[in-house]
Every structure is written in structure tokens, then in C-alpha cells.
Amino acid sequence: MDRSWMAIKNYLDPKYLDGVDEFIKFAFLGKDPNCKLPCPCKVCNNFEDQTKEVMANHLCRGIVDSYTRWIYHGEGFESDDENDDIEINDNDSDFDSMEELLNDVGVANFGESWRHSPELDTGACTEKEGEASRFLRLLLEAEKSLYPGCEKYSKLSFIVHILHLKTMNRWTCKSTDMLLKFLHQVFPTALIPSSYYEAKNFIRELGLKCEKIHACENDCALFWNENKGFDHCPNEKCKASRYKSPNSKIPRKVLCYFPLKPRLQRLFVNKEIARDMRWHKERRVDNENMMRHPADSLAWKDFDRNHKSFAEDPRNVRLGLASDGFNPFGTMIAIFFLPM
């Protein structure tokens, strides 16, 4: 369906009005004429429900032009194959940058000569030494070519590409598992994981993992810390069961938590990214009459004055929170920063 009309700013343009009519027909197709749906006009922004007539009047004053996938009005999340062409980047720069990243991780943890570390030749006597040996072997394993003579993909880059394709094309875990098993059988000499579980574990062992925390199906609470041993929601008004059935340990809802600190620390592993992380302190040109970076803002400078020990070290990170339409208290908030 043509949606170019959404970008028209002249709301009296016949093409725009025809587009509104087509949208109304699509949104209310097969529905009760008196029902209410989220209105995508510039005022309601899909937060307010309106009838068919009221929505048509509202849209004559403009539609949210970023609302190009009509998910609140019957359109699914699936991509349109005719319009959304996903290109796979064939440049060798991806492979080179991944090799460089692995090298940076090795150097940051074990020094310049990490490939020749004695950890790889000697037995592990302590738990710490054993962890170092395991991590070193993973790094070397990730650097290996996918098969003898392959210069384009390493084992790590192949797994990353497969998982990326799974996400972009919404493959199920079962379909990804079947594909990997088939490729493993067809190319037995290649370093292809035999299952989706093995591929995930390989990435997880390199430190790119998430924590899964059981949650109340009504979003009341997490079964975490003091609630970890509960089988029902701690909210007295809810008391929903944690598991799908009394004899099952399969949770009704799971929260995937990606720990922030290790990911921030990983940014400083790469030399170029670490230099960019310190840019605001070491290379930024301070101009009181111009705001080009959050460091030029009054909030940033006020925080620096009140927390001088934090501000002195350029490696300390301030987190910026973008709400992008998140409306918790009925008042729209655009962007605000939380220096931490």
C-alpha cells in the first residue's frame, strides 16, 4: 500500500485526503463501526482511542509521519519482502575489524604476547588460572578460519552472521538449529557449530551473555533477590503463578537482562573506541556560545562542579536516557540525561 501521502504537509491535498480514506478503510475493515482504535494523528499519537469519524477528522490535521508500519491497526511486524531488501555486507572489513577486536581483547587481558601465553601450555592450578586458560583458548578458537583456505570468515564471524540473520529474518530457534545441523553434516571439516545451543554457548563464553530472570506475567515483580524462592507473585492483589503449571518449572514470563557494566568495560578494550570515550575531556573544544555535545550543557557542567573526583577521570561514563515517546505520567518527555 502506498504511504507516500503521509509525508505530505498540505493536509488539503487530494492525495493526502485519499490516503486518509484508505487508511481508515484498512484500520476498520471487518470491525464494529462503533469501536475505538488508537488514533495516529499528531495530537493523539496512538495514545488515545477514537471512533472512525473522530479519527478521520483528526487525521485531516496531520498524521504521525514516522508511523509507517501500522501495527496498532491490524498490520503485523513481518517485513514486506518487496520493500525491505536486506543486504549482506560482503566487505572484508567486517572480518578485519573482528580480528582486530579479538586482538584488543587478548592484549587488554593478557598483554601483547597473549597468543604465546604460557597459560596455553601449562596446567591450571587455580580457579583464576583455569578461567584465563579457557578464555585464551576461546580467543584462539574464534580466530581460526572456518575451513582450511577460507580467508573471509572465521568461526566467530560465521556464528555472528548466522545469529544476525536469525534475528533479521525472525527465524525460530528450531529452524536455526536444523540449518546448523544440516551445514555441519554437509561440511564436516568446517568449524560450524552442530546446533543453535552450541553457537549460543560459544558467544556466551566470550562474555556476551544475558541473565534470564523470571517475572510475573502481569509485570508486577521479578522473582529475584528476596523474591527468588517464590512460586507466586508477591503482589497481594495479583498472586499469579510463576510457572505455567504446578508440576512444571517453565516460567510464564522471562526478563532478559543484559548486564551493563561488562559492556561498558568492553568499550575500553578497543583502542579507538577507548579514545572516543575520552573525547569529551581530551579533545573537545569548549565553546560557551555553542552546544555541540552533552558536555556543553549546563547539567553536565553542574554535575562536574558537584562531583569533582568523578569529573577528573575522563574514563568515567555518563549514561544518557532517551525516552522517545515513553509517556509514564501523561506528560511527553523528549530526551533527558542522567549523568552517572
mmCIF file of C-alpha atoms in Angstrom:
data_model
loop_
_atom_site.group_PDB
_atom_site.id
_atom_site.type_symbol
_atom_site.label_atom_id
_atom_site.label_comp_id
_atom_site.label_asym_id
_atom_site.label_seq_id
_atom_site.Cartn_x
_atom_site.Cartn_y
_atom_site.Cartn_z
ATOM 1 C CA MET A 1 0.000 0.000 0.000
ATOM 2 C CA ASP A 2 1.348 3.423 -1.000
ATOM 3 C CA ARG A 3 2.226 5.539 2.046
ATOM 4 C CA SER A 4 3.909 8.471 0.388
ATOM 5 C CA TRP A 5 0.844 10.570 1.286
ATOM 6 C CA MET A 6 1.947 10.508 4.943
ATOM 7 C CA ALA A 7 4.848 12.848 4.131
ATOM 8 C CA ILE A 8 2.591 15.479 2.519
ATOM 9 C CA LYS A 9 2.366 18.599 4.704
ATOM 10 C CA ASN A 10 -0.539 20.157 2.818
ATOM 11 C CA TYR A 11 -3.434 18.397 4.535
ATOM 12 C CA LEU A 12 -5.898 19.681 1.932
ATOM 13 C CA ASP A 13 -4.006 17.963 -0.864
ATOM 14 C CA PRO A 14 -6.345 15.441 -2.589
ATOM 15 C CA LYS A 15 -3.615 12.788 -2.460
ATOM 16 C CA TYR A 16 -3.316 13.219 1.315
ATOM 17 C CA LEU A 17 -7.094 13.065 1.817
ATOM 18 C CA ASP A 18 -7.327 9.939 -0.370
ATOM 19 C CA GLY A 19 -4.575 8.387 1.732
ATOM 20 C CA VAL A 20 -6.519 9.124 4.914
ATOM 21 C CA ASP A 21 -9.596 7.439 3.444
ATOM 22 C CA GLU A 22 -7.553 4.362 2.507
ATOM 23 C CA PHE A 23 -6.048 4.204 5.997
ATOM 24 C CA ILE A 24 -9.478 4.466 7.678
ATOM 25 C CA LYS A 25 -10.849 1.681 5.469
ATOM 26 C CA PHE A 26 -7.842 -0.510 6.271
ATOM 27 C CA ALA A 27 -7.948 0.159 10.029
ATOM 28 C CA PHE A 28 -11.669 -0.504 10.497
ATOM 29 C CA LEU A 29 -12.024 -3.321 7.953
ATOM 30 C CA GLY A 30 -14.187 -6.074 9.464
ATOM 31 C CA LYS A 31 -14.582 -4.229 12.782
ATOM 32 C CA ASP A 32 -17.630 -2.857 14.569
ATOM 33 C CA PRO A 33 -18.352 0.641 13.152
ATOM 34 C CA ASN A 34 -18.696 1.971 16.713
ATOM 35 C CA CYS A 35 -15.436 0.527 18.003
ATOM 36 C CA LYS A 36 -12.495 2.717 19.003
ATOM 37 C CA LEU A 37 -8.907 2.345 17.851
ATOM 38 C CA PRO A 38 -5.673 4.225 18.647
ATOM 39 C CA CYS A 39 -5.630 7.466 16.684
ATOM 40 C CA PRO A 40 -2.308 8.170 14.872
ATOM 41 C CA CYS A 41 -2.900 11.902 14.467
ATOM 42 C CA LYS A 42 -0.218 14.329 15.660
ATOM 43 C CA VAL A 43 -2.182 15.101 18.827
ATOM 44 C CA CYS A 44 -3.270 11.605 19.947
ATOM 45 C CA ASN A 45 -0.077 9.858 18.702
ATOM 46 C CA ASN A 46 -1.705 6.413 19.174
ATOM 47 C CA PHE A 47 -2.181 7.078 22.902
ATOM 48 C CA GLU A 48 -5.894 7.955 22.653
ATOM 49 C CA ASP A 49 -8.611 5.693 21.207
ATOM 50 C CA GLN A 50 -11.119 7.313 18.837
ATOM 51 C CA THR A 51 -14.108 6.280 16.768
ATOM 52 C CA LYS A 52 -13.958 6.050 12.997
ATOM 53 C CA GLU A 53 -15.472 9.506 12.415
ATOM 54 C CA VAL A 54 -13.378 11.269 15.062
ATOM 55 C CA MET A 55 -10.180 9.645 13.781
ATOM 56 C CA ALA A 56 -10.945 10.758 10.210
ATOM 57 C CA ASN A 57 -11.394 14.351 11.433
ATOM 58 C CA HIS A 58 -8.195 14.234 13.474
ATOM 59 C CA LEU A 59 -6.150 12.890 10.556
ATOM 60 C CA CYS A 60 -7.240 15.834 8.446
ATOM 61 C CA ARG A 61 -4.946 17.868 10.718
ATOM 62 C CA GLY A 62 -1.945 15.591 10.168
ATOM 63 C CA ILE A 63 -0.668 12.077 10.859
ATOM 64 C CA VAL A 64 2.483 11.000 12.698
ATOM 65 C CA ASP A 65 4.730 10.564 9.651
ATOM 66 C CA SER A 66 7.033 8.093 11.424
ATOM 67 C CA TYR A 67 4.139 5.657 11.892
ATOM 68 C CA THR A 68 4.881 3.763 8.663
ATOM 69 C CA ARG A 69 4.114 0.269 9.969
ATOM 70 C CA TRP A 70 0.509 0.260 11.153
ATOM 71 C CA ILE A 71 0.918 -2.238 13.970
ATOM 72 C CA TYR A 72 -1.918 -0.740 16.045
ATOM 73 C CA HIS A 73 -4.358 -1.089 13.167
ATOM 74 C CA GLY A 74 -4.036 -4.695 12.030
ATOM 75 C CA GLU A 75 -0.653 -4.796 10.314
ATOM 76 C CA GLY A 76 1.827 -7.398 11.536
ATOM 77 C CA PHE A 77 5.507 -6.968 12.327
ATOM 78 C CA GLU A 78 6.591 -9.110 9.370
ATOM 79 C CA SER A 79 8.693 -7.317 6.779
ATOM 80 C CA ASP A 80 7.454 -6.779 3.250
ATOM 81 C CA ASP A 81 9.854 -8.709 1.042
ATOM 82 C CA GLU A 82 9.227 -6.347 -1.870
ATOM 83 C CA ASN A 83 10.195 -3.234 0.061
ATOM 84 C CA ASP A 84 12.636 -4.388 2.747
ATOM 85 C CA ASP A 85 15.685 -5.761 0.985
ATOM 86 C CA ILE A 86 18.277 -6.859 3.486
ATOM 87 C CA GLU A 87 21.761 -6.644 2.053
ATOM 88 C CA ILE A 88 24.551 -8.800 3.408
ATOM 89 C CA ASN A 89 27.769 -6.853 3.575
ATOM 90 C CA ASP A 90 30.450 -8.741 1.645
ATOM 91 C CA ASN A 91 33.271 -6.390 2.546
ATOM 92 C CA ASP A 92 36.336 -7.916 4.108
ATOM 93 C CA SER A 93 36.418 -5.019 6.566
ATOM 94 C CA ASP A 94 33.981 -6.880 8.852
ATOM 95 C CA PHE A 95 36.385 -9.790 9.164
ATOM 96 C CA ASP A 96 39.365 -7.475 9.688
ATOM 97 C CA SER A 97 37.591 -5.438 12.367
ATOM 98 C CA MET A 98 36.536 -8.614 14.181
ATOM 99 C CA GLU A 99 40.124 -9.867 14.127
ATOM 100 C CA GLU A 100 41.281 -6.514 15.472
ATOM 101 C CA LEU A 101 38.649 -6.612 18.222
ATOM 102 C CA LEU A 102 39.730 -10.104 19.295
ATOM 103 C CA ASN A 103 43.336 -8.959 19.359
ATOM 104 C CA ASP A 104 42.391 -5.958 21.508
ATOM 105 C CA VAL A 105 40.546 -8.240 23.943
ATOM 106 C CA GLY A 106 43.579 -10.515 24.184
ATOM 107 C CA VAL A 107 46.023 -7.634 24.663
ATOM 108 C CA ALA A 108 43.811 -5.944 27.276
ATOM 109 C CA ASN A 109 43.515 -9.122 29.349
ATOM 110 C CA PHE A 110 46.846 -10.891 28.799
ATOM 111 C CA GLY A 111 49.342 -8.456 27.218
ATOM 112 C CA GLU A 112 50.879 -8.029 23.766
ATOM 113 C CA SER A 113 52.156 -11.615 23.577
ATOM 114 C CA TRP A 114 48.850 -13.194 24.567
ATOM 115 C CA ARG A 115 48.966 -15.678 21.639
ATOM 116 C CA HIS A 116 52.122 -17.185 23.147
ATOM 117 C CA SER A 117 50.952 -17.086 26.737
ATOM 118 C CA PRO A 118 52.222 -19.928 28.987
ATOM 119 C CA GLU A 119 48.611 -20.326 30.119
ATOM 120 C CA LEU A 120 48.048 -22.299 26.911
ATOM 121 C CA ASP A 121 50.801 -24.812 27.664
ATOM 122 C CA THR A 122 50.686 -25.268 31.402
ATOM 123 C CA GLY A 123 48.017 -26.848 33.540
ATOM 124 C CA ALA A 124 45.699 -24.660 35.580
ATOM 125 C CA CYS A 125 46.450 -24.784 39.306
ATOM 126 C CA THR A 126 43.859 -22.316 40.500
ATOM 127 C CA GLU A 127 40.359 -21.355 39.505
ATOM 128 C CA LYS A 128 41.581 -17.966 38.209
ATOM 129 C CA GLU A 129 44.311 -19.556 36.094
ATOM 130 C CA GLY A 130 41.835 -22.077 34.730
ATOM 131 C CA GLU A 131 39.460 -19.306 33.682
ATOM 132 C CA ALA A 132 42.315 -17.433 31.983
ATOM 133 C CA SER A 133 43.371 -20.551 30.077
ATOM 134 C CA ARG A 134 39.806 -21.215 28.949
ATOM 135 C CA PHE A 135 39.329 -17.637 27.774
ATOM 136 C CA LEU A 136 42.641 -17.671 25.886
ATOM 137 C CA ARG A 137 41.712 -20.862 24.075
ATOM 138 C CA LEU A 138 38.337 -19.360 23.155
ATOM 139 C CA LEU A 139 40.063 -16.330 21.662
ATOM 140 C CA LEU A 140 42.375 -18.515 19.588
ATOM 141 C CA GLU A 141 39.461 -20.728 18.553
ATOM 142 C CA ALA A 142 37.479 -17.675 17.451
ATOM 143 C CA GLU A 143 40.388 -16.532 15.262
ATOM 144 C CA LYS A 144 40.580 -19.808 13.313
ATOM 145 C CA SER A 145 39.429 -19.852 9.690
ATOM 146 C CA LEU A 146 36.068 -21.505 9.142
ATOM 147 C CA TYR A 147 37.739 -24.166 6.971
ATOM 148 C CA PRO A 148 41.262 -24.603 5.520
ATOM 149 C CA GLY A 149 41.910 -21.899 2.927
ATOM 150 C CA CYS A 150 38.949 -19.718 3.961
ATOM 151 C CA GLU A 151 40.092 -16.109 4.266
ATOM 152 C CA LYS A 152 36.703 -14.437 4.524
ATOM 153 C CA TYR A 153 35.133 -15.986 7.636
ATOM 154 C CA SER A 154 36.466 -17.104 10.974
ATOM 155 C CA LYS A 155 34.499 -19.345 13.299
ATOM 156 C CA LEU A 156 33.402 -16.320 15.308
ATOM 157 C CA SER A 157 32.392 -14.180 12.308
ATOM 158 C CA PHE A 158 30.392 -17.109 10.858
ATOM 159 C CA ILE A 159 28.470 -17.609 14.106
ATOM 160 C CA VAL A 160 27.837 -13.859 14.429
ATOM 161 C CA HIS A 161 26.487 -13.724 10.854
ATOM 162 C CA ILE A 162 24.203 -16.722 11.434
ATOM 163 C CA LEU A 163 22.769 -15.231 14.636
ATOM 164 C CA HIS A 164 22.365 -11.856 12.894
ATOM 165 C CA LEU A 165 20.422 -13.490 10.036
ATOM 166 C CA LYS A 166 18.267 -15.320 12.584
ATOM 167 C CA THR A 167 17.352 -12.007 14.211
ATOM 168 C CA MET A 168 16.808 -10.052 10.984
ATOM 169 C CA ASN A 169 14.622 -12.732 9.399
ATOM 170 C CA ARG A 170 12.897 -13.876 12.605
ATOM 171 C CA TRP A 171 13.979 -17.488 12.261
ATOM 172 C CA THR A 172 12.766 -19.754 15.023
ATOM 173 C CA CYS A 173 15.266 -21.484 17.287
ATOM 174 C CA LYS A 174 14.203 -24.798 15.764
ATOM 175 C CA SER A 175 14.789 -23.655 12.167
ATOM 176 C CA THR A 176 18.229 -22.250 13.085
ATOM 177 C CA ASP A 177 19.094 -25.490 14.839
ATOM 178 C CA MET A 178 18.058 -27.538 11.779
ATOM 179 C CA LEU A 179 20.085 -25.295 9.443
ATOM 180 C CA LEU A 180 23.248 -25.594 11.559
ATOM 181 C CA LYS A 181 22.894 -29.365 11.848
ATOM 182 C CA PHE A 182 22.486 -29.624 8.071
ATOM 183 C CA LEU A 183 25.519 -27.400 7.370
ATOM 184 C CA HIS A 184 27.569 -29.374 9.893
ATOM 185 C CA GLN A 185 26.722 -32.618 8.089
ATOM 186 C CA VAL A 186 27.410 -31.208 4.616
ATOM 187 C CA PHE A 187 30.721 -29.572 5.621
ATOM 188 C CA PRO A 188 32.096 -31.880 8.360
ATOM 189 C CA THR A 189 35.614 -30.399 8.215
ATOM 190 C CA ALA A 190 34.413 -26.821 8.739
ATOM 191 C CA LEU A 191 34.262 -25.292 12.228
ATOM 192 C CA ILE A 192 30.476 -24.974 12.082
ATOM 193 C CA PRO A 193 28.593 -25.449 15.367
ATOM 194 C CA SER A 194 26.358 -28.516 15.254
ATOM 195 C CA SER A 195 23.419 -26.791 16.940
ATOM 196 C CA TYR A 196 21.949 -23.415 17.863
ATOM 197 C CA TYR A 197 22.677 -24.216 21.514
ATOM 198 C CA GLU A 198 26.378 -24.698 20.742
ATOM 199 C CA ALA A 199 26.516 -21.421 18.782
ATOM 200 C CA LYS A 200 24.904 -19.503 21.644
ATOM 201 C CA ASN A 201 27.254 -21.051 24.169
ATOM 202 C CA PHE A 202 30.280 -20.055 22.117
ATOM 203 C CA ILE A 203 29.186 -16.403 22.104
ATOM 204 C CA ARG A 204 28.206 -16.566 25.769
ATOM 205 C CA GLU A 205 31.623 -17.898 26.806
ATOM 206 C CA LEU A 206 33.252 -14.854 25.209
ATOM 207 C CA GLY A 207 31.375 -12.696 27.706
ATOM 208 C CA LEU A 208 28.423 -11.602 25.526
ATOM 209 C CA LYS A 209 25.717 -13.176 27.636
ATOM 210 C CA CYS A 210 22.489 -12.165 29.304
ATOM 211 C CA GLU A 211 20.859 -13.112 32.596
ATOM 212 C CA LYS A 212 17.362 -14.590 32.464
ATOM 213 C CA ILE A 213 15.132 -13.596 35.370
ATOM 214 C CA HIS A 214 11.617 -14.976 35.895
ATOM 215 C CA ALA A 215 8.917 -12.298 36.001
ATOM 216 C CA CYS A 216 5.246 -12.044 36.954
ATOM 217 C CA GLU A 217 3.092 -12.424 33.853
ATOM 218 C CA ASN A 218 1.288 -9.190 34.849
ATOM 219 C CA ASP A 219 4.600 -7.308 35.229
ATOM 220 C CA CYS A 220 4.127 -6.806 38.982
ATOM 221 C CA ALA A 221 7.534 -8.020 40.126
ATOM 222 C CA LEU A 222 10.646 -10.026 39.325
ATOM 223 C CA PHE A 223 11.395 -13.342 41.010
ATOM 224 C CA TRP A 224 14.797 -12.042 42.002
ATOM 225 C CA ASN A 225 16.715 -11.328 45.220
ATOM 226 C CA GLU A 226 14.198 -11.571 48.078
ATOM 227 C CA ASN A 227 11.509 -12.924 45.682
ATOM 228 C CA LYS A 228 13.733 -15.608 44.167
ATOM 229 C CA GLY A 229 12.158 -18.531 46.070
ATOM 230 C CA PHE A 230 8.512 -17.552 45.500
ATOM 231 C CA ASP A 231 6.194 -19.651 43.311
ATOM 232 C CA HIS A 232 3.553 -16.913 43.103
ATOM 233 C CA CYS A 233 3.653 -13.157 42.563
ATOM 234 C CA PRO A 234 4.452 -11.321 45.836
ATOM 235 C CA ASN A 235 1.826 -8.700 45.000
ATOM 236 C CA GLU A 236 -1.164 -9.414 47.277
ATOM 237 C CA LYS A 237 -3.616 -8.239 44.590
ATOM 238 C CA CYS A 238 -2.107 -10.464 41.908
ATOM 239 C CA LYS A 239 -0.709 -13.752 43.262
ATOM 240 C CA ALA A 240 -0.247 -15.052 39.692
ATOM 241 C CA SER A 241 1.604 -18.335 39.364
ATOM 242 C CA ARG A 242 5.270 -18.146 38.444
ATOM 243 C CA TYR A 243 5.169 -21.330 36.339
ATOM 244 C CA LYS A 244 2.887 -22.485 33.543
ATOM 245 C CA SER A 245 1.619 -25.457 35.546
ATOM 246 C CA PRO A 246 2.012 -26.717 39.148
ATOM 247 C CA ASN A 247 4.333 -29.573 38.157
ATOM 248 C CA SER A 248 6.327 -27.530 35.652
ATOM 249 C CA LYS A 249 9.366 -25.338 36.089
ATOM 250 C CA ILE A 250 8.741 -23.473 32.838
ATOM 251 C CA PRO A 251 8.167 -19.786 33.725
ATOM 252 C CA ARG A 252 5.224 -17.827 32.343
ATOM 253 C CA LYS A 253 7.398 -14.797 31.558
ATOM 254 C CA VAL A 254 11.159 -14.235 31.424
ATOM 255 C CA LEU A 255 13.099 -10.982 31.539
ATOM 256 C CA CYS A 256 16.387 -10.989 29.611
ATOM 257 C CA TYR A 257 18.793 -8.719 31.467
ATOM 258 C CA PHE A 258 21.979 -7.634 29.717
ATOM 259 C CA PRO A 259 24.468 -6.550 32.422
ATOM 260 C CA LEU A 260 25.596 -3.019 31.689
ATOM 261 C CA LYS A 261 28.938 -2.829 33.489
ATOM 262 C CA PRO A 262 30.755 -5.566 31.498
ATOM 263 C CA ARG A 263 29.556 -3.988 28.247
ATOM 264 C CA LEU A 264 30.810 -0.555 29.278
ATOM 265 C CA GLN A 265 34.140 -2.095 30.282
ATOM 266 C CA ARG A 266 34.331 -3.877 26.930
ATOM 267 C CA LEU A 267 34.148 -0.491 25.174
ATOM 268 C CA PHE A 268 37.543 0.366 26.612
ATOM 269 C CA VAL A 269 39.136 -2.800 25.260
ATOM 270 C CA ASN A 270 39.372 -1.389 21.734
ATOM 271 C CA LYS A 271 41.960 1.407 21.477
ATOM 272 C CA GLU A 272 39.964 3.550 19.043
ATOM 273 C CA ILE A 273 36.693 3.276 20.961
ATOM 274 C CA ALA A 274 38.506 3.956 24.251
ATOM 275 C CA ARG A 275 39.931 7.137 22.747
ATOM 276 C CA ASP A 276 36.465 8.199 21.599
ATOM 277 C CA MET A 277 35.081 7.513 25.084
ATOM 278 C CA ARG A 278 37.517 10.112 26.435
ATOM 279 C CA TRP A 279 36.931 12.608 23.624
ATOM 280 C CA HIS A 280 34.685 14.884 25.685
ATOM 281 C CA LYS A 281 37.557 15.549 28.097
ATOM 282 C CA GLU A 282 40.699 15.295 25.986
ATOM 283 C CA ARG A 283 39.810 16.600 22.509
ATOM 284 C CA ARG A 284 36.556 18.541 22.729
ATOM 285 C CA VAL A 285 36.864 22.279 22.052
ATOM 286 C CA ASP A 286 34.891 24.098 24.742
ATOM 287 C CA ASN A 287 32.828 26.965 23.343
ATOM 288 C CA GLU A 288 30.414 28.640 25.761
ATOM 289 C CA ASN A 289 28.318 30.050 22.916
ATOM 290 C CA MET A 290 27.763 26.746 21.136
ATOM 291 C CA MET A 291 26.263 23.416 22.197
ATOM 292 C CA ARG A 292 27.545 20.523 20.105
ATOM 293 C CA HIS A 293 27.813 17.792 22.742
ATOM 294 C CA PRO A 294 26.082 16.969 26.056
ATOM 295 C CA ALA A 295 29.315 18.096 27.763
ATOM 296 C CA ASP A 296 28.441 21.662 26.652
ATOM 297 C CA SER A 297 25.163 21.557 28.601
ATOM 298 C CA LEU A 298 24.574 23.275 31.931
ATOM 299 C CA ALA A 299 23.501 19.979 33.542
ATOM 300 C CA TRP A 300 26.813 18.314 32.625
ATOM 301 C CA LYS A 301 28.873 21.255 33.904
ATOM 302 C CA ASP A 302 26.854 21.476 37.111
ATOM 303 C CA PHE A 303 27.415 17.779 37.746
ATOM 304 C CA ASP A 304 31.168 18.264 37.215
ATOM 305 C CA ARG A 305 31.233 21.059 39.795
ATOM 306 C CA ASN A 306 29.388 18.968 42.383
ATOM 307 C CA HIS A 307 31.324 15.746 41.763
ATOM 308 C CA LYS A 308 34.877 16.825 41.036
ATOM 309 C CA SER A 309 36.512 13.454 41.741
ATOM 310 C CA PHE A 310 34.208 11.788 39.198
ATOM 311 C CA ALA A 311 34.776 14.503 36.608
ATOM 312 C CA GLU A 312 38.579 14.347 36.854
ATOM 313 C CA ASP A 313 38.796 10.873 35.315
ATOM 314 C CA PRO A 314 37.710 11.033 31.623
ATOM 315 C CA ARG A 315 37.043 7.271 31.615
ATOM 316 C CA ASN A 316 34.034 7.664 33.902
ATOM 317 C CA VAL A 317 30.821 7.183 31.933
ATOM 318 C CA ARG A 318 27.661 9.252 31.973
ATOM 319 C CA LEU A 319 24.524 7.460 30.815
ATOM 320 C CA GLY A 320 22.009 9.249 28.599
ATOM 321 C CA LEU A 321 18.407 8.069 28.685
ATOM 322 C CA ALA A 322 16.275 8.755 25.589
ATOM 323 C CA SER A 323 12.546 8.358 26.204
ATOM 324 C CA ASP A 324 11.478 8.572 22.511
ATOM 325 C CA GLY A 325 7.772 8.887 23.232
ATOM 326 C CA PHE A 326 7.720 6.979 26.526
ATOM 327 C CA ASN A 327 4.894 8.576 28.448
ATOM 328 C CA PRO A 328 4.740 7.294 32.059
ATOM 329 C CA PHE A 329 2.994 10.255 33.714
ATOM 330 C CA GLY A 330 0.835 11.729 30.951
ATOM 331 C CA THR A 331 3.427 14.350 30.029
ATOM 332 C CA MET A 332 5.504 13.824 26.914
ATOM 333 C CA ILE A 333 9.269 13.884 27.538
ATOM 334 C CA ALA A 334 11.694 14.137 24.641
ATOM 335 C CA ILE A 335 15.215 13.447 25.919
ATOM 336 C CA PHE A 336 16.928 13.937 29.244
ATOM 337 C CA PHE A 337 20.333 12.924 30.545
ATOM 338 C CA LEU A 338 21.291 11.088 33.696
ATOM 339 C CA PRO A 339 24.971 11.658 34.481
ATOM 340 C CA MET A 340 26.307 8.702 36.459
#
